[in-house]
mmCIF file of C-alpha atoms and ligand atoms in Angstrom:
data_model
loop_
_atom_site.group_PDB
_atom_site.id
_atom_site.type_symbol
_atom_site.label_atom_id
_atom_site.label_comp_id
_atom_site.label_asym_id
_atom_site.label_seq_id
_atom_site.Cartn_x
_atom_site.Cartn_y
_atom_site.Cartn_z
ATOM 1 C CA MET K 1 78.823 112.819 90.748
ATOM 2 C CA ILE K 2 80.386 111.072 92.941
ATOM 3 C CA GLU K 3 82.618 112.669 95.489
ATOM 4 C CA LEU K 4 84.845 111.265 98.457
ATOM 5 C CA ARG K 5 85.505 113.870 101.259
ATOM 6 C CA ASN K 6 88.589 112.531 103.495
ATOM 7 C CA VAL K 7 87.631 108.946 103.259
ATOM 8 C CA SER K 8 90.250 106.741 105.356
ATOM 9 C CA GLN K 9 89.403 102.798 105.742
ATOM 10 C CA ARG K 10 90.948 100.741 108.667
ATOM 11 C CA PHE K 11 91.295 97.062 108.796
ATOM 12 C CA ALA K 12 92.030 94.893 111.720
ATOM 13 C CA GLY K 13 94.595 92.577 110.873
ATOM 14 C CA PRO K 14 96.750 90.454 112.713
ATOM 15 C CA GLY K 15 99.623 92.739 113.032
ATOM 16 C CA GLY K 16 97.300 95.510 113.971
ATOM 17 C CA SER K 17 95.147 97.904 111.904
ATOM 18 C CA VAL K 18 95.793 98.471 108.247
ATOM 19 C CA GLU K 19 94.986 101.535 106.583
ATOM 20 C CA ALA K 20 93.939 100.860 103.159
ATOM 21 C CA LEU K 21 92.762 104.098 102.142
ATOM 22 C CA LYS K 22 94.079 107.471 103.639
ATOM 23 C CA GLY K 23 92.148 110.906 103.465
ATOM 24 C CA ILE K 24 90.742 110.491 99.999
ATOM 25 C CA ASP K 25 89.535 113.403 98.336
ATOM 26 C CA LEU K 26 88.017 112.918 94.916
ATOM 27 C CA THR K 27 85.195 114.308 92.914
ATOM 28 C CA ILE K 28 84.255 112.382 89.530
ATOM 29 C CA PRO K 29 81.887 114.453 87.177
ATOM 30 C CA PRO K 30 78.739 113.465 86.095
ATOM 31 C CA GLY K 31 78.860 111.735 82.453
ATOM 32 C CA GLU K 32 82.451 110.607 82.645
ATOM 33 C CA ILE K 33 84.591 107.321 82.642
ATOM 34 C CA PHE K 34 86.797 107.892 85.405
ATOM 35 C CA GLY K 35 89.778 105.655 85.783
ATOM 36 C CA ILE K 36 91.394 104.618 89.014
ATOM 37 C CA ILE K 37 94.804 102.946 88.411
ATOM 38 C CA GLY K 38 97.550 101.478 91.000
ATOM 39 C CA ARG K 39 99.716 98.646 91.738
ATOM 40 C CA SER K 40 97.881 95.251 93.282
ATOM 41 C CA GLY K 41 97.092 96.484 96.813
ATOM 42 C CA ALA K 42 97.023 100.223 96.298
ATOM 43 C CA GLY K 43 93.587 100.195 97.831
ATOM 44 C CA LYS K 44 91.493 100.171 94.410
ATOM 45 C CA SER K 45 88.898 97.386 95.273
ATOM 46 C CA THR K 46 88.662 99.207 98.939
ATOM 47 C CA LEU K 47 87.714 102.664 96.868
ATOM 48 C CA VAL K 48 85.376 101.284 94.518
ATOM 49 C CA ARG K 49 83.469 99.242 97.511
ATOM 50 C CA THR K 50 83.552 102.308 99.540
ATOM 51 C CA ILE K 51 81.477 104.207 96.338
ATOM 52 C CA ASN K 52 78.611 101.941 97.243
ATOM 53 C CA LEU K 53 79.387 101.580 100.305
ATOM 54 C CA LEU K 54 79.738 98.000 100.457
ATOM 55 C CA ALA K 55 82.208 99.015 102.707
ATOM 56 C CA ARG K 56 81.589 101.538 105.475
ATOM 57 C CA PRO K 57 84.410 103.781 105.687
ATOM 58 C CA SER K 58 86.207 104.364 108.823
ATOM 59 C CA GLU K 59 86.065 108.301 108.346
ATOM 60 C CA GLY K 60 85.062 110.538 105.657
ATOM 61 C CA GLU K 61 81.566 111.214 103.482
ATOM 62 C CA VAL K 62 80.753 109.758 100.249
ATOM 63 C CA VAL K 63 77.949 111.646 98.190
ATOM 64 C CA VAL K 64 76.667 110.269 95.129
ATOM 65 C CA ALA K 65 74.021 112.093 92.973
ATOM 66 C CA GLY K 66 73.919 114.526 95.591
ATOM 67 C CA ARG K 67 72.940 112.353 98.448
ATOM 68 C CA ALA K 68 75.394 111.368 101.379
ATOM 69 C CA LEU K 69 74.993 107.663 101.496
ATOM 70 C CA THR K 70 77.025 107.936 104.613
ATOM 71 C CA GLY K 71 74.566 109.296 106.183
ATOM 72 C CA LEU K 72 71.367 107.208 104.848
ATOM 73 C CA PRO K 73 69.398 105.075 107.163
ATOM 74 C CA PRO K 74 69.157 101.331 105.932
ATOM 75 C CA ALA K 75 65.970 101.695 103.535
ATOM 76 C CA GLN K 76 67.016 104.703 102.222
ATOM 77 C CA LEU K 77 70.624 103.350 101.383
ATOM 78 C CA ARG K 78 69.342 100.479 99.681
ATOM 79 C CA GLU K 79 67.138 102.636 97.666
ATOM 80 C CA ALA K 80 70.326 104.599 96.532
ATOM 81 C CA ARG K 81 72.726 101.483 95.691
ATOM 82 C CA ARG K 82 69.999 100.838 93.136
ATOM 83 C CA GLU K 83 71.570 103.925 91.211
ATOM 84 C CA ILE K 84 74.749 102.222 91.558
ATOM 85 C CA GLY K 85 75.622 99.075 89.219
ATOM 86 C CA MET K 86 78.814 97.030 89.420
ATOM 87 C CA ILE K 87 80.820 94.729 87.382
ATOM 88 C CA PHE K 88 83.517 92.254 88.547
ATOM 89 C CA GLN K 89 86.727 90.753 87.390
ATOM 90 C CA HIS K 90 85.069 87.191 87.465
ATOM 91 C CA PHE K 91 81.415 88.188 86.390
ATOM 92 C CA ASN K 92 79.670 86.777 89.366
ATOM 93 C CA LEU K 93 77.086 84.834 87.474
ATOM 94 C CA LEU K 94 74.846 82.340 88.524
ATOM 95 C CA SER K 95 75.493 78.889 86.823
ATOM 96 C CA SER K 96 72.141 77.699 87.226
ATOM 97 C CA ARG K 97 70.474 80.436 85.661
ATOM 98 C CA THR K 98 70.222 81.307 81.864
ATOM 99 C CA VAL K 99 71.991 84.615 80.435
ATOM 100 C CA TYR K 100 68.345 85.854 80.276
ATOM 101 C CA GLU K 101 67.465 84.805 84.323
ATOM 102 C CA ASN K 102 70.738 86.309 85.188
ATOM 103 C CA VAL K 103 70.135 89.725 84.079
ATOM 104 C CA ALA K 104 66.666 89.560 85.173
ATOM 105 C CA LEU K 105 67.613 88.207 88.771
ATOM 106 C CA PRO K 106 67.868 91.975 90.274
ATOM 107 C CA LEU K 107 64.510 92.824 89.011
ATOM 108 C CA GLU K 108 62.760 89.770 90.301
ATOM 109 C CA LEU K 109 64.473 90.667 93.504
ATOM 110 C CA ALA K 110 62.875 94.365 93.346
ATOM 111 C CA GLY K 111 59.352 92.326 92.860
ATOM 112 C CA MET K 112 59.053 93.280 89.289
ATOM 113 C CA LYS K 113 56.273 91.443 87.411
ATOM 114 C CA ARG K 114 57.154 89.139 84.250
ATOM 115 C CA HIS K 115 56.179 91.148 81.545
ATOM 116 C CA ALA K 116 57.846 94.225 83.099
ATOM 117 C CA ILE K 117 60.751 92.412 83.602
ATOM 118 C CA ASP K 118 60.949 91.438 80.012
ATOM 119 C CA ALA K 119 60.681 94.793 78.341
ATOM 120 C CA VAL K 120 63.880 95.502 80.583
ATOM 121 C CA VAL K 121 65.974 92.543 79.709
ATOM 122 C CA SER K 122 65.202 91.728 76.273
ATOM 123 C CA PRO K 123 66.619 95.474 74.879
ATOM 124 C CA LEU K 124 69.304 94.867 77.592
ATOM 125 C CA LEU K 125 70.570 91.962 75.841
ATOM 126 C CA GLU K 126 70.407 93.612 72.355
ATOM 127 C CA LEU K 127 72.473 96.150 73.840
ATOM 128 C CA VAL K 128 75.237 93.976 74.943
ATOM 129 C CA GLY K 129 74.897 91.928 71.853
ATOM 130 C CA LEU K 130 73.537 88.444 73.387
ATOM 131 C CA SER K 131 70.196 88.221 72.235
ATOM 132 C CA ALA K 132 70.663 84.887 70.352
ATOM 133 C CA GLN K 133 72.310 83.640 73.639
ATOM 134 C CA ARG K 134 69.635 84.394 75.962
ATOM 135 C CA GLN K 135 69.021 81.044 76.905
ATOM 136 C CA ARG K 136 72.293 79.614 77.162
ATOM 137 C CA TYR K 137 73.677 79.213 80.593
ATOM 138 C CA PRO K 138 77.208 80.866 81.580
ATOM 139 C CA ALA K 139 79.041 77.481 81.060
ATOM 140 C CA GLN K 140 77.966 77.570 77.926
ATOM 141 C CA ILE K 141 79.208 81.110 76.737
ATOM 142 C CA SER K 142 82.696 82.804 76.468
ATOM 143 C CA GLY K 143 84.595 85.252 79.313
ATOM 144 C CA GLY K 144 83.770 88.406 76.988
ATOM 145 C CA GLN K 145 80.076 87.340 76.847
ATOM 146 C CA LYS K 146 80.004 86.604 80.503
ATOM 147 C CA GLN K 147 81.167 90.094 80.936
ATOM 148 C CA ARG K 148 78.626 91.058 78.975
ATOM 149 C CA VAL K 149 75.718 89.390 80.872
ATOM 150 C CA GLY K 150 77.595 91.264 83.714
ATOM 151 C CA ILE K 151 77.056 94.469 82.233
ATOM 152 C CA ALA K 152 73.527 93.950 80.945
ATOM 153 C CA ARG K 153 72.299 92.804 84.604
ATOM 154 C CA ALA K 154 74.314 95.821 86.387
ATOM 155 C CA LEU K 155 72.428 98.063 83.654
ATOM 156 C CA ALA K 156 69.088 96.209 84.578
ATOM 157 C CA SER K 157 67.980 98.694 87.569
ATOM 158 C CA LYS K 158 68.835 101.751 85.609
ATOM 159 C CA PRO K 159 71.721 103.071 87.442
ATOM 160 C CA LYS K 160 73.177 106.418 87.122
ATOM 161 C CA VAL K 161 76.936 104.925 87.867
ATOM 162 C CA LEU K 162 78.641 102.407 86.839
ATOM 163 C CA LEU K 163 81.447 100.970 88.851
ATOM 164 C CA SER K 164 84.096 98.191 87.372
ATOM 165 C CA ASP K 165 86.545 96.362 89.558
ATOM 166 C CA GLU K 166 89.219 95.267 87.050
ATOM 167 C CA ALA K 167 86.342 93.870 84.670
ATOM 168 C CA THR K 168 88.583 93.368 81.835
ATOM 169 C CA SER K 169 91.472 91.625 84.009
ATOM 170 C CA ALA K 170 90.294 88.046 82.755
ATOM 171 C CA LEU K 171 89.800 88.435 79.295
ATOM 172 C CA ASP K 172 92.506 88.599 76.342
ATOM 173 C CA PRO K 173 93.854 91.927 74.884
ATOM 174 C CA GLU K 174 91.197 92.174 71.724
ATOM 175 C CA THR K 175 87.797 90.711 74.158
ATOM 176 C CA THR K 176 89.094 93.890 76.747
ATOM 177 C CA ARG K 177 88.921 96.037 74.034
ATOM 178 C CA SER K 178 85.596 95.108 72.652
ATOM 179 C CA ILE K 179 84.359 95.062 76.752
ATOM 180 C CA LEU K 180 85.808 98.555 76.777
ATOM 181 C CA GLN K 181 83.881 99.853 73.758
ATOM 182 C CA LEU K 182 80.962 98.591 74.948
ATOM 183 C CA LEU K 183 81.461 100.624 78.083
ATOM 184 C CA LYS K 184 82.170 103.372 76.391
ATOM 185 C CA ARG K 185 78.802 102.861 74.162
ATOM 186 C CA ILE K 186 76.842 102.874 77.183
ATOM 187 C CA ASN K 187 78.383 105.866 78.642
ATOM 188 C CA ARG K 188 77.763 107.963 75.539
ATOM 189 C CA GLU K 189 74.215 106.680 74.780
ATOM 190 C CA LEU K 190 73.055 106.371 78.188
ATOM 191 C CA GLY K 191 74.975 109.465 80.032
ATOM 192 C CA LEU K 192 76.235 107.003 82.601
ATOM 193 C CA THR K 193 79.161 107.732 84.902
ATOM 194 C CA VAL K 194 81.731 105.170 84.768
ATOM 195 C CA VAL K 195 84.264 104.209 87.311
ATOM 196 C CA LEU K 196 86.718 102.275 85.952
ATOM 197 C CA ILE K 197 89.275 100.488 87.856
ATOM 198 C CA THR K 198 92.375 98.727 86.549
ATOM 199 C CA HIS K 199 95.879 97.986 86.921
ATOM 200 C CA GLN K 200 96.640 98.291 83.198
ATOM 201 C CA MET K 201 97.424 101.925 81.909
ATOM 202 C CA GLU K 202 96.392 100.288 78.465
ATOM 203 C CA VAL K 203 92.882 100.057 79.755
ATOM 204 C CA ILE K 204 92.773 103.861 80.898
ATOM 205 C CA LYS K 205 94.205 104.702 77.752
ATOM 206 C CA GLU K 206 91.702 103.272 75.343
ATOM 207 C CA VAL K 207 88.518 104.526 77.103
ATOM 208 C CA CYS K 208 88.761 107.003 80.273
ATOM 209 C CA ASP K 209 88.728 110.811 80.317
ATOM 210 C CA ARG K 210 90.370 111.391 83.426
ATOM 211 C CA VAL K 211 92.458 109.354 85.789
ATOM 212 C CA ALA K 212 93.388 109.042 89.605
ATOM 213 C CA VAL K 213 96.366 107.040 90.489
ATOM 214 C CA LEU K 214 96.372 105.128 94.120
ATOM 215 C CA ASP K 215 99.209 104.309 95.898
ATOM 216 C CA ALA K 216 99.533 102.858 99.519
ATOM 217 C CA GLY K 217 96.041 103.999 99.875
ATOM 218 C CA ARG K 218 96.467 107.793 98.757
ATOM 219 C CA ILE K 219 95.770 109.540 95.643
ATOM 220 C CA VAL K 220 99.256 110.659 94.077
ATOM 221 C CA GLU K 221 98.077 111.931 90.645
ATOM 222 C CA ALA K 222 95.110 112.904 89.222
ATOM 223 C CA GLY K 223 93.879 114.671 85.827
ATOM 224 C CA ALA K 224 92.641 114.602 82.157
ATOM 225 C CA VAL K 225 94.378 111.156 80.866
ATOM 226 C CA VAL K 226 96.217 112.934 77.760
ATOM 227 C CA ASP K 227 97.428 115.433 80.651
ATOM 228 C CA VAL K 228 98.832 112.385 82.872
ATOM 229 C CA PHE K 229 100.302 110.953 79.875
ATOM 230 C CA LEU K 230 102.326 114.113 78.598
ATOM 231 C CA GLN K 231 103.352 115.056 82.106
ATOM 232 C CA PRO K 232 103.224 112.079 84.507
ATOM 233 C CA ARG K 233 104.549 113.650 88.161
ATOM 234 C CA HIS K 234 104.792 110.820 90.352
ATOM 235 C CA ASP K 235 106.898 107.598 90.140
ATOM 236 C CA VAL K 236 104.234 105.330 90.412
ATOM 237 C CA THR K 237 102.333 106.961 87.369
ATOM 238 C CA ARG K 238 105.566 107.164 85.323
ATOM 239 C CA ALA K 239 106.378 102.921 86.552
ATOM 240 C CA LEU K 240 102.396 102.064 85.652
ATOM 241 C CA LEU K 241 102.828 104.453 81.980
ATOM 242 C CA GLY K 242 106.021 102.125 81.213
ATOM 243 C CA ASP K 243 103.615 99.659 79.565
ATOM 244 C CA VAL K 244 102.349 102.069 77.103
ATOM 245 C CA ILE K 245 105.008 104.776 76.933
ATOM 246 C CA ALA K 246 108.506 103.597 76.926
ATOM 247 C CA HIS K 247 109.982 106.381 79.695
ATOM 248 C CA GLU K 248 113.023 103.764 79.979
ATOM 249 C CA LEU K 249 115.552 103.652 77.223
ATOM 250 C CA PRO K 250 116.460 100.330 75.947
ATOM 251 C CA ALA K 251 119.614 99.035 77.185
ATOM 252 C CA ALA K 252 121.872 99.664 74.192
ATOM 253 C CA VAL K 253 120.800 102.972 73.403
ATOM 254 C CA LYS K 254 121.449 103.955 76.866
ATOM 255 C CA ALA K 255 125.270 102.446 76.793
ATOM 256 C CA ARG K 256 125.330 104.601 73.618
ATOM 257 C CA VAL K 257 124.036 107.984 75.021
ATOM 258 C CA ALA K 258 126.148 107.750 78.520
ATOM 259 C CA LYS K 259 129.503 107.813 76.174
ATOM 260 C CA HIS K 260 127.914 111.059 74.201
ATOM 261 C CA LEU K 261 127.065 112.719 77.781
ATOM 262 C CA GLU K 262 130.223 111.863 79.451
ATOM 263 C CA THR K 263 132.158 114.195 76.462
ATOM 264 C CA GLY K 264 129.420 116.926 77.410
ATOM 265 C CA ALA K 265 128.206 117.042 74.095
ATOM 266 C CA GLY K 266 124.177 117.376 73.972
ATOM 267 C CA GLN K 267 121.388 117.082 76.030
ATOM 268 C CA LEU K 268 118.926 113.994 76.839
ATOM 269 C CA LEU K 269 115.531 115.268 76.375
ATOM 270 C CA ARG K 270 111.709 113.463 76.486
ATOM 271 C CA LEU K 271 109.474 115.454 74.061
ATOM 272 C CA ALA K 272 105.532 114.779 74.646
ATOM 273 C CA PHE K 273 103.492 116.125 72.185
ATOM 274 C CA ALA K 274 99.619 115.642 72.129
ATOM 275 C CA GLY K 275 96.854 116.926 69.619
ATOM 276 C CA GLY K 276 97.942 119.692 67.215
ATOM 277 C CA SER K 277 101.451 119.712 67.854
ATOM 278 C CA VAL K 278 101.787 115.929 66.704
ATOM 279 C CA ASP K 279 100.868 116.726 63.224
ATOM 280 C CA LYS K 280 102.884 119.848 62.964
ATOM 281 C CA PRO K 281 106.508 119.557 61.773
ATOM 282 C CA VAL K 282 107.844 121.420 65.360
ATOM 283 C CA LEU K 283 110.473 119.366 65.626
ATOM 284 C CA SER K 284 111.973 120.073 62.199
ATOM 285 C CA GLU K 285 110.961 123.963 62.647
ATOM 286 C CA ALA K 286 113.299 123.917 65.774
ATOM 287 C CA ILE K 287 116.169 122.215 63.905
ATOM 288 C CA ARG K 288 116.377 124.450 61.077
ATOM 289 C CA ARG K 289 115.591 127.744 63.297
ATOM 290 C CA TYR K 290 118.430 127.157 66.116
ATOM 291 C CA ALA K 291 120.601 124.774 64.252
ATOM 292 C CA LEU K 292 120.144 122.128 66.155
ATOM 293 C CA ASP K 293 121.630 118.616 65.701
ATOM 294 C CA VAL K 294 119.068 115.976 67.067
ATOM 295 C CA ASN K 295 119.459 112.531 67.556
ATOM 296 C CA ILE K 296 115.884 110.435 67.967
ATOM 297 C CA LEU K 297 116.745 107.610 70.471
ATOM 298 C CA HIS K 298 113.499 106.220 70.967
ATOM 299 C CA GLY K 299 109.791 107.203 70.691
ATOM 300 C CA GLN K 300 106.630 106.279 69.818
ATOM 301 C CA ILE K 301 103.394 108.021 68.468
ATOM 302 C CA ASP K 302 100.524 106.745 69.451
ATOM 303 C CA GLU K 303 96.618 107.583 69.934
ATOM 304 C CA ILE K 304 94.666 108.306 73.343
ATOM 305 C CA GLN K 305 91.197 108.208 72.675
ATOM 306 C CA GLY K 306 91.441 109.016 68.935
ATOM 307 C CA ARG K 307 93.612 112.055 69.685
ATOM 308 C CA ALA K 308 97.123 111.575 68.725
ATOM 309 C CA PHE K 309 99.655 111.543 71.026
ATOM 310 C CA GLY K 310 103.507 111.085 70.606
ATOM 311 C CA SER K 311 106.527 110.839 72.992
ATOM 312 C CA LEU K 312 110.810 111.050 71.914
ATOM 313 C CA ALA K 313 113.666 110.357 73.871
ATOM 314 C CA VAL K 314 116.393 112.795 71.734
ATOM 315 C CA LEU K 315 119.811 113.945 71.998
ATOM 316 C CA ALA K 316 120.041 117.523 71.043
ATOM 317 C CA ASP K 317 123.158 119.568 70.387
ATOM 318 C CA GLY K 318 123.748 122.981 69.754
ATOM 319 C CA GLU K 319 125.147 126.449 70.607
ATOM 320 C CA PRO K 320 124.084 126.651 74.476
ATOM 321 C CA GLY K 321 121.464 130.150 73.865
ATOM 322 C CA GLN K 322 120.252 128.526 70.982
ATOM 323 C CA LEU K 323 119.484 125.060 72.773
ATOM 324 C CA GLY K 324 117.543 127.139 75.638
ATOM 325 C CA ASP K 325 115.877 129.069 72.844
ATOM 326 C CA ALA K 326 114.824 126.017 70.989
ATOM 327 C CA LEU K 327 113.318 124.590 74.121
ATOM 328 C CA ALA K 328 111.386 127.855 74.596
ATOM 329 C CA TYR K 329 110.093 127.299 71.355
ATOM 330 C CA LEU K 330 109.147 123.742 71.454
ATOM 331 C CA ARG K 331 107.062 124.709 74.524
ATOM 332 C CA ALA K 332 105.238 127.518 72.976
ATOM 333 C CA GLN K 333 104.282 124.972 70.713
ATOM 334 C CA GLY K 334 102.574 123.082 73.268
ATOM 335 C CA VAL K 335 105.307 120.394 73.263
ATOM 336 C CA VAL K 336 106.057 119.269 76.884
ATOM 337 C CA VAL K 337 110.095 119.297 77.306
ATOM 338 C CA GLU K 338 111.500 117.326 79.919
ATOM 339 C CA ALA K 339 115.477 117.391 80.180
ATOM 340 C CA LEU K 340 116.959 114.042 81.725
ATOM 341 C CA ALA K 341 119.656 114.711 83.571
ATOM 342 C CA HIS K 342 120.917 111.115 83.218
ATOM 343 C CA VAL K 343 120.109 107.943 81.296
HETATM 344 N N1 LIG H 401 88.553 93.162 104.590
HETATM 345 C C1 LIG H 401 89.958 93.351 104.530
HETATM 346 N N2 LIG H 401 90.393 93.126 105.868
HETATM 347 C C2 LIG H 401 91.982 93.399 105.831
HETATM 348 N N3 LIG H 401 92.617 94.126 105.112
HETATM 349 C C3 LIG H 401 91.998 94.354 103.873
HETATM 350 C C4 LIG H 401 90.670 93.988 103.635
HETATM 351 N N4 LIG H 401 90.131 94.245 102.212
HETATM 352 C C5 LIG H 401 91.798 94.862 101.908
HETATM 353 N N5 LIG H 401 92.518 95.056 102.874
HETATM 354 C C6 LIG H 401 93.872 95.391 102.709
HETATM 355 O O1 LIG H 401 93.672 96.716 101.863
HETATM 356 C C7 LIG H 401 94.931 96.745 101.054
HETATM 357 C C8 LIG H 401 94.405 97.222 99.975
HETATM 358 O O2 LIG H 401 93.628 96.107 99.258
HETATM 359 P P1 LIG H 401 92.443 96.185 98.123
HETATM 360 O O3 LIG H 401 91.996 94.725 97.849
HETATM 361 O O4 LIG H 401 91.724 97.340 98.057
HETATM 362 O O5 LIG H 401 93.978 96.243 96.934
HETATM 363 P P2 LIG H 401 93.887 96.316 95.303
HETATM 364 O O6 LIG H 401 94.287 97.518 95.006
HETATM 365 O O7 LIG H 401 92.039 95.866 95.142
HETATM 366 O O8 LIG H 401 94.484 95.207 94.912
HETATM 367 P P3 LIG H 401 94.724 94.086 93.491
HETATM 368 O O9 LIG H 401 94.965 94.947 92.472
HETATM 369 O O10 LIG H 401 95.390 93.318 93.743
HETATM 370 O O11 LIG H 401 93.192 94.027 93.835
HETATM 371 C C9 LIG H 401 95.517 95.360 101.122
HETATM 372 O O12 LIG H 401 96.925 95.679 102.285
HETATM 373 C C10 LIG H 401 94.719 94.478 101.410
HETATM 374 O O13 LIG H 401 95.306 93.451 102.451
HETATM 375 MG MG1 LIG H 402 91.556 94.642 93.902
#
């Protein structure tokens, strides 16, 4: 659905040029909710603005729904852009227009007749749950409701793709969840491809099918959300995951474990489980079979999009051969086992 091929973006800055994107290759399958996460300044907004060519890349190609946008003449580009809706952190609503009029705006600008506009806008307000607020002005509704207006307005031109740049960053956690659930519903019911930019792993965990991690203008890691959560490969990913999964042991636990490891007893492991292996008693089975001593230091069981997910830090001890066999057994059961060399 969306393909970026070797996309780079350079900006002229006071101290020379800034390379905001460096050789980005990215394929976003149709019908998915695709998350792009990164720290501040990583290039997320630049990347999302490149997808609809609000920012033309210095190099590379952008293909959306089979069309290379980078090669289109202006009139055709304008047409192609109608297939890409966008929502923003600060909503970008017109304060002098009602909820209804804000959603109707892109259709008015496209020259649509009043009754045809109503046939589009009213169902959209229903979809986002704002039928009762249609005559209110932006100042008279909450932040979550404003974002619902933003979503309805983005959907008015019946796009195939919805781009979201930190659309929930200005909202409290509960409102964030309700907006994410709305995006998920739209994704499933309308078959819309959603590209979701965020700096919060919580957002990725809640709704995304796949995720790409952006750092200093490069994609450093990408994959199915469950896989990335199970086995993050890049330091930036681990740091971002720190908000959702505790990769770091609490200080008190560290001190205790350090003493233990000095004596050479045991091995510090991180075990990550997903799907089936969460429900099966694989750990207790391993303990029984291989006569291990296992001390659970830290951990959590959570859900990623309705699928169980667990992460445990344990100190395991046993006969050397037995311990190795136990780890092989756990891996065979679908548990990701990572030996932590130090605390
Ligand atoms: N129009 C511009 N001119 C010059 N430099 C720019 C421009 N837009 C972005 N940059 C630079 O490109 C880099 C990436 O910026 P970008 O806004 O894409 O980051 P971001 O990941 O969206 O950050 P945030 O999470 O803070 O929104 C930054 O170093 C920024 O200063
Ligand atoms: Mg940004």
